[in-house]
């Protein structure tokens, strides 16, 4: 039973990745290579990073920044408290998390729902803020509380202001 659930999860990940036509072929090669810091810097790092490293400096922060940007675009190192996996995340966040291997939806106090991946380079948690679909952002704007007379009056005035130029043009014709 557990094996069939894992197979279903893998199949759903592949389906969603195909639906979104996610082109990660260039970053998959980077992720597949379990290479040390110096090899990565001299193979994929910027010329500035390579130059500074050649003078014997550690360059940990810059290396981490460049590697994260190359392998997981849009993610950042979670320097706050560790994000905990959500018990019941929204569907849009689940779909977004399926784009990445070993990712899950977590909650952070300051960022809301985030996509989190643990043990990046063996010790970091990386996160990416989820993006709400536009129809969920505007859902609260488009709903009117009929029991609140101030809100009803506001929307009536808004409708009058928007439609009055249109009505004026129609009358003048």
Coordinates of C-alpha atoms in Angstrom, one line a residue:
X1 CA 0.0 0.0 0.0
X2 CA 2.8 2.4 1.0
X3 CA 4.7 1.6 -2.2
X4 CA 1.7 2.3 -4.4
X5 CA 1.3 5.7 -2.6
X6 CA 4.9 6.6 -3.4
X7 CA 4.5 5.6 -7.0
X8 CA 1.3 7.8 -7.2
X9 CA 3.3 10.7 -5.7
X10 CA 6.1 10.3 -8.2
X11 CA 3.5 10.1 -11.1
X12 CA 1.7 13.2 -9.9
X13 CA 5.0 15.1 -9.6
X14 CA 5.9 14.1 -13.2
X15 CA 2.5 15.1 -14.5
X16 CA 2.5 18.5 -12.9
X17 CA 6.1 19.1 -14.0
X18 CA 5.0 18.2 -17.6
X19 CA 1.9 20.4 -17.4
X20 CA 4.0 23.4 -16.3
X21 CA 6.6 22.6 -19.0
X22 CA 9.3 23.2 -16.4
X23 CA 12.7 23.2 -18.1
X24 CA 15.2 22.2 -15.5
X25 CA 17.6 20.3 -17.7
X26 CA 20.4 22.7 -17.1
X27 CA 20.0 22.8 -13.3
X28 CA 19.3 19.0 -13.1
X29 CA 22.9 18.5 -14.2
X30 CA 24.1 20.7 -11.4
X31 CA 21.9 19.0 -8.9
X32 CA 23.0 15.5 -10.0
X33 CA 26.7 16.4 -9.4
X34 CA 27.7 16.0 -5.8
X35 CA 30.8 18.1 -6.2
X36 CA 32.9 19.9 -3.7
X37 CA 33.1 23.7 -3.3
X38 CA 36.3 24.3 -5.3
X39 CA 35.2 22.2 -8.3
X40 CA 31.8 24.0 -8.4
X41 CA 33.4 27.4 -8.2
X42 CA 35.9 26.8 -11.0
X43 CA 33.3 25.1 -13.2
X44 CA 30.1 27.1 -12.7
X45 CA 31.0 30.1 -10.5
X46 CA 31.3 33.7 -11.7
X47 CA 34.7 35.0 -12.8
X48 CA 34.8 37.3 -9.8
X49 CA 34.2 34.4 -7.4
X50 CA 36.9 32.3 -9.2
X51 CA 39.4 35.2 -8.9
X52 CA 38.8 35.9 -5.2
X53 CA 38.9 32.1 -4.4
X54 CA 42.2 31.8 -6.3
X55 CA 43.7 34.3 -3.8
X56 CA 42.9 31.9 -1.0
X57 CA 39.7 33.5 0.5
X58 CA 36.9 31.2 1.6
X59 CA 34.1 33.0 -0.3
X60 CA 31.4 30.9 1.6
X61 CA 28.6 33.5 1.4
X62 CA 29.2 34.3 -2.3
X63 CA 29.6 30.6 -3.2
X64 CA 26.4 29.8 -1.4
X65 CA 24.5 32.6 -3.1
X66 CA 25.7 31.8 -6.6
X67 CA 25.1 28.1 -6.2
X68 CA 21.6 28.5 -4.8
X69 CA 20.7 30.9 -7.6
X70 CA 22.0 28.4 -10.2
X71 CA 20.4 25.3 -8.7
X72 CA 17.2 26.6 -7.1
X73 CA 16.2 30.0 -8.8
X74 CA 13.9 32.1 -6.5
X75 CA 14.9 30.3 -3.3
X76 CA 16.9 31.8 -0.4
X77 CA 18.6 30.5 2.7
X78 CA 16.3 30.4 5.6
X79 CA 18.1 32.4 8.3
X80 CA 15.0 32.6 10.5
X81 CA 13.7 29.8 12.6
X82 CA 13.2 26.5 10.8
X83 CA 10.0 26.3 8.9
X84 CA 7.7 23.5 9.9
X85 CA 5.7 21.4 7.4
X86 CA 2.0 22.4 7.2
X87 CA -0.6 19.9 8.2
X88 CA -3.2 21.1 5.6
X89 CA -1.6 23.4 3.0
X90 CA -3.5 25.1 0.2
X91 CA -3.6 23.3 -3.2
X92 CA -1.9 26.0 -5.1
X93 CA 1.1 25.7 -2.7
X94 CA 1.2 21.9 -3.0
X95 CA 1.2 22.2 -6.8
X96 CA 4.1 24.7 -6.6
X97 CA 6.1 22.4 -4.2
X98 CA 5.8 19.5 -6.6
X99 CA 8.1 21.3 -9.0
X100 CA 11.1 20.6 -6.8
X101 CA 12.5 17.3 -5.4
X102 CA 12.1 16.9 -1.7
X103 CA 10.2 20.1 -1.3
X104 CA 7.2 20.6 1.0
X105 CA 4.9 23.4 2.0
X106 CA 5.7 25.1 5.3
X107 CA 4.5 28.1 7.3
X108 CA 6.6 31.0 8.3
X109 CA 5.5 33.8 10.6
X110 CA 6.7 36.6 8.4
X111 CA 6.3 35.0 4.9
X112 CA 3.1 32.9 5.1
X113 CA 3.3 29.7 3.1
X114 CA 6.7 28.9 1.7
X115 CA 8.2 26.0 -0.3
X116 CA 10.9 24.5 1.9
X117 CA 13.7 22.1 1.1
X118 CA 15.9 20.8 4.0
X119 CA 19.6 19.8 4.0
X120 CA 20.7 21.9 1.0
X121 CA 24.4 21.3 0.8
X122 CA 24.1 19.1 3.9
X123 CA 23.1 21.8 6.4
X124 CA 20.8 24.6 5.1
X125 CA 17.1 24.9 4.8
X126 CA 16.1 26.9 1.7
X127 CA 12.7 28.5 1.2
X128 CA 10.7 30.2 -1.6
X129 CA 7.6 32.3 -1.0
X130 CA 4.6 30.8 -2.7
X131 CA 2.6 32.9 -5.1
X132 CA -1.2 33.0 -4.6
X133 CA -3.2 32.8 -7.8
X134 CA -4.7 36.1 -8.8
X135 CA -8.3 34.9 -8.3
X136 CA -7.5 34.1 -4.6
X137 CA -5.9 37.5 -4.1
X138 CA -9.0 39.4 -5.4
X139 CA -11.6 37.0 -4.0
X140 CA -12.0 39.1 -0.8
X141 CA -12.3 42.3 -2.9
X142 CA -15.1 41.0 -5.0
X143 CA -17.3 39.8 -2.1
X144 CA -19.6 42.2 -0.5
X145 CA -21.1 41.9 3.0
X146 CA -24.7 42.8 2.4
X147 CA -25.2 43.3 6.1
X148 CA -22.8 46.2 6.3
X149 CA -24.5 49.3 5.1
X150 CA -21.2 51.3 4.7
X151 CA -19.8 48.6 2.5
X152 CA -22.9 48.4 0.3
X153 CA -22.9 52.2 0.0
X154 CA -19.2 52.2 -0.9
X155 CA -19.8 49.7 -3.7
X156 CA -22.9 51.6 -5.0
X157 CA -20.9 54.8 -5.2
X158 CA -18.0 53.0 -6.9
X159 CA -20.4 51.5 -9.5
X160 CA -21.9 55.0 -10.1
X161 CA -18.5 56.6 -10.5
X162 CA -17.4 54.0 -13.0
X163 CA -20.5 53.8 -15.0
X164 CA -21.4 57.5 -15.1
X165 CA -19.0 58.4 -18.0
X166 CA -20.3 55.5 -20.0
X167 CA -23.9 56.5 -19.4
X168 CA -23.0 60.1 -20.4
X169 CA -21.5 59.0 -23.6
X170 CA -24.5 56.9 -24.5
X171 CA -26.9 59.8 -23.7
X172 CA -24.9 62.3 -25.8
X173 CA -25.0 60.1 -28.9

